[in-house]
Amino acid sequence: MGEPSREEYKIQSFDAETQQLLKTALKAPSLECTAACFETGGEYSVCQRSYSNCPRLMPSRCNTQDRNPGAVDLEKVANVIVDHSLQDCVFSKEAGRMCYAIIQAESKQAGQSVFRRGLLNRLQQEYQAREQLRARSLQGWVCYVTFICNIFDYLRVNNMPMMALVNPVYDCLFRLAQPDSLSKEEEVDCLVLQLHRVGEQLEKMNGQRMDELFVLIRDGFLLPTGLSSLAQLLLLEIIEFRAAGWKTTPAAHKYYYSEVSD
């Protein structure tokens, strides 16, 4: 039996009641047979199956007419996703796709934005308490940064990243670039991964803050003590990655990835 897909993992990582809640919230005509997509690794926007041919779910259980996103407590759904994202870093890396799908489904069927509002309110609450979160749980803090960057990557307003998230995302990355964070490989790894993911978008939204962030990163790279060899390698790689226009050159890829594997 093969490894479960990322989508399958995301749904199956919840208890049965929450799985049903999420599947209901995701239901919309443009997301036909979403549950089967999760189980087979399909994309949200284009399902390749029809109800009659679905080997996993009976057609009666896939009836979108009876499963309207507006009929479930979408604020509760938002809280469930955020709670799980703070506990599970694997989930937090991909939760943005799920949130985007729910937002699209709600907008199309109910013409509302309850889920998005609940999601952003909860992100703001966690953002305001980020220092307490970091002090309480380093893993929870890393999961939060991963999650908010993932949401920034997926959510759009008029096909542009959400301005409301730009400064909070920057503030989180600035915190990861502080000396006490750079001494922890988990935070350095998170910083570099998120810059790979959303760095170019962030720079387009506010180039000055990106310049200031990389001053911190360069200063951190030159720390006399407290930086592991892996952290130094990661920081050097992201410095060169940005200098190359947010691209990895073949030579850099060969050098850095061979170093990490060694």
Coordinates of C-alpha atoms in Angstrom, one line a residue:
M1 CA 0.0 0.0 0.0
G2 CA 1.4 3.4 -1.0
E3 CA 1.9 6.4 1.3
P4 CA -1.1 8.6 1.9
S5 CA -1.3 11.8 -0.1
R6 CA -0.9 15.2 1.6
E7 CA -4.7 15.8 1.1
E8 CA -5.6 12.4 2.6
Y9 CA -3.3 13.1 5.5
K10 CA -4.9 16.5 6.2
I11 CA -8.4 15.0 6.5
Q12 CA -7.5 11.8 8.2
S13 CA -5.5 13.6 10.9
F14 CA -8.7 14.9 12.5
D15 CA -11.3 12.9 14.5
A16 CA -14.3 11.5 12.6
E17 CA -16.7 14.3 13.6
T18 CA -14.2 17.0 12.5
Q19 CA -13.5 15.2 9.2
Q20 CA -17.2 15.3 8.5
L21 CA -17.4 19.0 9.4
L22 CA -14.5 19.9 7.1
K23 CA -15.8 17.8 4.2
T24 CA -19.2 19.5 4.6
A25 CA -17.6 23.0 4.6
L26 CA -15.6 22.1 1.5
K27 CA -18.7 21.0 -0.5
A28 CA -19.5 23.1 -3.6
P29 CA -20.3 22.3 -7.2
S30 CA -16.8 23.4 -8.3
L31 CA -15.3 21.1 -5.7
E32 CA -17.2 18.0 -6.8
C33 CA -16.6 14.9 -4.7
T34 CA -14.0 16.7 -2.6
A35 CA -13.8 13.9 -0.1
A36 CA -12.7 11.5 -2.9
C37 CA -10.2 14.0 -4.0
F38 CA -8.7 14.1 -0.5
E39 CA -8.5 10.3 -0.5
T40 CA -7.0 10.0 -4.0
G41 CA -4.7 13.0 -4.0
G42 CA -6.7 14.9 -6.5
E43 CA -6.7 18.7 -6.8
Y44 CA -9.4 20.8 -5.1
S45 CA -10.4 22.8 -8.1
V46 CA -10.6 20.0 -10.7
C47 CA -12.0 16.6 -9.5
Q48 CA -11.5 13.8 -12.1
R49 CA -14.2 11.6 -10.6
S50 CA -18.0 11.6 -10.9
Y51 CA -20.3 10.5 -8.0
S52 CA -21.4 7.4 -9.9
N53 CA -17.8 6.2 -10.5
C54 CA -16.5 7.1 -7.1
P55 CA -15.1 3.8 -5.5
R56 CA -14.8 5.3 -2.0
L57 CA -18.1 7.1 -1.4
M58 CA -21.7 6.3 -2.4
P59 CA -23.4 8.9 -4.6
S60 CA -26.0 9.6 -1.8
R61 CA -23.2 10.6 0.5
C62 CA -21.7 13.0 -2.0
N63 CA -24.9 15.0 -2.7
T64 CA -23.8 18.7 -2.7
Q65 CA -27.4 19.8 -2.7
D66 CA -27.7 18.7 0.9
R67 CA -24.3 19.8 2.0
N68 CA -24.1 23.6 1.9
P69 CA -21.0 25.3 3.5
G70 CA -23.4 27.9 4.9
A71 CA -25.1 25.2 6.9
V72 CA -22.1 24.5 9.1
D73 CA -20.4 26.7 11.8
L74 CA -17.6 28.0 9.7
E75 CA -16.1 30.0 12.6
K76 CA -15.8 26.7 14.4
V77 CA -14.1 25.2 11.3
A78 CA -11.6 28.1 11.2
N79 CA -10.8 27.5 14.9
V80 CA -10.4 23.8 14.4
I81 CA -7.9 24.3 11.5
V82 CA -5.9 26.9 13.4
D83 CA -5.8 24.7 16.6
H84 CA -4.6 21.7 14.6
S85 CA -2.0 23.8 12.7
L86 CA -0.5 25.0 16.0
Q87 CA 0.0 21.4 17.0
D88 CA 1.0 19.7 13.8
C89 CA 3.7 21.3 11.6
V90 CA 3.1 18.9 8.8
F91 CA -0.5 20.0 8.6
S92 CA 0.4 23.7 8.9
K93 CA 2.5 23.5 5.8
E94 CA -0.5 22.6 3.6
A95 CA -3.5 24.0 5.5
G96 CA -3.6 27.1 3.3
R97 CA -5.0 24.9 0.5
M98 CA -7.8 23.7 2.7
C99 CA -8.6 27.2 3.8
Y100 CA -8.6 28.5 0.2
A101 CA -11.0 25.7 -0.8
I102 CA -13.4 26.5 2.0
I103 CA -13.3 30.2 1.3
Q104 CA -14.1 29.5 -2.4
A105 CA -16.9 27.1 -1.5
E106 CA -18.5 29.5 1.0
S107 CA -18.3 32.4 -1.4
K108 CA -19.8 30.4 -4.3
Q109 CA -22.7 28.8 -2.4
A110 CA -23.5 31.2 0.4
G111 CA -22.0 34.5 -0.8
Q112 CA -20.5 35.2 2.6
S113 CA -17.0 35.3 4.2
V114 CA -17.7 33.9 7.7
F115 CA -14.8 31.5 7.4
R116 CA -12.3 34.0 6.2
R117 CA -13.3 36.5 8.9
G118 CA -13.0 33.9 11.6
L119 CA -9.7 32.7 10.2
L120 CA -8.2 36.2 10.1
N121 CA -9.5 37.0 13.6
R122 CA -7.9 33.9 15.0
L123 CA -4.6 34.6 13.2
Q124 CA -4.6 38.1 14.7
Q125 CA -5.2 36.7 18.2
E126 CA -2.3 34.3 17.9
Y127 CA -0.1 37.0 16.4
Q128 CA -0.7 39.3 19.3
A129 CA 0.3 36.5 21.7
R130 CA 3.2 35.3 19.6
E131 CA 5.9 35.9 22.3
Q132 CA 3.9 34.0 24.9
L133 CA 3.4 31.2 22.3
R134 CA 7.1 31.0 21.6
A135 CA 7.9 30.9 25.3
R136 CA 5.3 28.2 25.9
S137 CA 6.1 26.0 22.9
L138 CA 8.8 26.4 20.3
Q139 CA 7.1 23.9 18.1
G140 CA 3.8 25.7 18.4
W141 CA 5.5 29.0 17.4
V142 CA 7.2 27.4 14.4
C143 CA 3.9 25.9 13.4
Y144 CA 2.2 29.3 13.6
V145 CA 4.8 31.0 11.4
T146 CA 4.5 28.2 8.9
F147 CA 0.7 28.5 8.9
I148 CA 0.4 32.3 8.6
C149 CA 3.0 32.2 5.7
N150 CA 0.9 29.4 4.1
I151 CA -2.3 31.5 4.4
F152 CA -0.5 34.5 3.0
D153 CA 0.7 32.4 0.0
Y154 CA -2.8 31.1 -0.8
L155 CA -5.3 33.9 0.1
R156 CA -5.8 36.6 -2.5
V157 CA -7.8 39.8 -2.9
N158 CA -8.2 40.9 -6.5
N159 CA -5.5 38.4 -7.3
M160 CA -3.0 40.1 -5.0
P161 CA -1.7 39.0 -1.6
M162 CA -3.6 40.3 1.4
M163 CA -2.1 43.5 2.6
A164 CA -3.4 42.9 6.1
L165 CA -1.0 39.9 6.4
V166 CA 2.1 41.5 5.1
N167 CA 3.4 43.2 8.3
P168 CA 2.4 40.3 10.6
V169 CA 4.3 37.9 8.3
Y170 CA 7.3 40.2 8.3
D171 CA 7.1 40.6 12.1
C172 CA 7.2 36.8 12.5
L173 CA 10.2 36.5 10.2
F174 CA 12.0 39.3 11.9
R175 CA 11.5 37.5 15.2
L176 CA 13.0 34.4 13.7
A177 CA 16.1 36.5 12.6
Q178 CA 16.9 37.6 16.2
P179 CA 20.1 36.2 17.7
D180 CA 18.3 34.0 20.3
S181 CA 16.2 32.5 17.5
L182 CA 19.1 31.9 15.2
S183 CA 20.8 29.8 17.9
K184 CA 17.9 27.3 17.4
E185 CA 18.0 25.2 14.2
E186 CA 14.2 24.8 14.2
E187 CA 13.7 28.5 13.9
V188 CA 16.5 29.0 11.4
D189 CA 15.0 26.2 9.3
C190 CA 11.5 27.8 9.5
L191 CA 12.9 31.2 8.5
V192 CA 14.6 29.9 5.5
L193 CA 11.7 27.7 4.4
Q194 CA 9.2 30.5 4.6
L195 CA 11.5 32.9 2.7
H196 CA 11.8 30.3 0.0
R197 CA 8.0 30.2 -0.1
V198 CA 6.8 33.8 0.3
G199 CA 10.0 35.9 0.2
E200 CA 9.6 37.1 -3.4
Q201 CA 5.9 38.0 -2.8
L202 CA 6.8 39.9 0.4
E203 CA 9.6 41.8 -1.2
K204 CA 7.2 43.0 -3.9
M205 CA 4.8 44.2 -1.2
N206 CA 7.4 46.0 0.9
G207 CA 11.0 45.9 -0.3
Q208 CA 12.3 48.1 2.5
R209 CA 11.4 45.6 5.1
M210 CA 13.0 42.8 3.2
D211 CA 16.2 44.8 3.0
E212 CA 16.0 45.3 6.8
L213 CA 15.3 41.6 7.4
F214 CA 18.4 40.6 5.4
V215 CA 20.6 43.0 7.3
L216 CA 19.6 41.0 10.4
I217 CA 20.2 37.7 8.6
R218 CA 23.6 38.8 7.4
D219 CA 24.5 40.0 10.9
G220 CA 23.3 36.7 12.3
F221 CA 25.4 34.8 9.9
L222 CA 28.4 36.6 11.2
L223 CA 27.6 35.7 14.9
P224 CA 30.9 34.7 16.6
T225 CA 29.1 32.0 18.7
G226 CA 25.8 30.3 19.1
L227 CA 25.2 29.4 15.4
S228 CA 25.5 25.8 14.3
S229 CA 27.2 24.8 11.1
L230 CA 23.8 23.8 9.6
A231 CA 22.3 27.1 10.6
Q232 CA 25.2 29.0 8.9
L233 CA 24.8 26.9 5.8
L234 CA 21.0 27.6 5.7
L235 CA 21.5 31.4 6.2
L236 CA 24.2 31.6 3.5
E237 CA 21.9 29.7 1.1
I238 CA 19.0 32.1 1.6
I239 CA 21.3 35.1 1.3
E240 CA 22.5 33.8 -2.1
F241 CA 19.0 32.7 -3.1
R242 CA 17.7 36.2 -2.8
A243 CA 20.8 37.7 -4.4
A244 CA 20.1 35.5 -7.4
G245 CA 16.5 36.9 -7.8
W246 CA 14.8 34.4 -5.6
K247 CA 16.1 31.5 -7.7
T248 CA 18.5 28.6 -7.0
T249 CA 21.3 28.4 -9.6
P250 CA 22.4 24.8 -10.6
A251 CA 25.7 25.4 -8.9
A252 CA 24.2 26.6 -5.7
H253 CA 21.7 23.7 -5.7
K254 CA 24.5 21.2 -6.1
Y255 CA 26.6 22.8 -3.4
Y256 CA 24.0 23.3 -0.7
Y257 CA 22.1 20.1 -1.1
S258 CA 25.2 18.0 -1.2
E259 CA 26.4 19.7 2.0
V260 CA 23.1 19.1 3.7
S261 CA 23.0 15.5 2.6
D262 CA 26.5 15.0 3.8

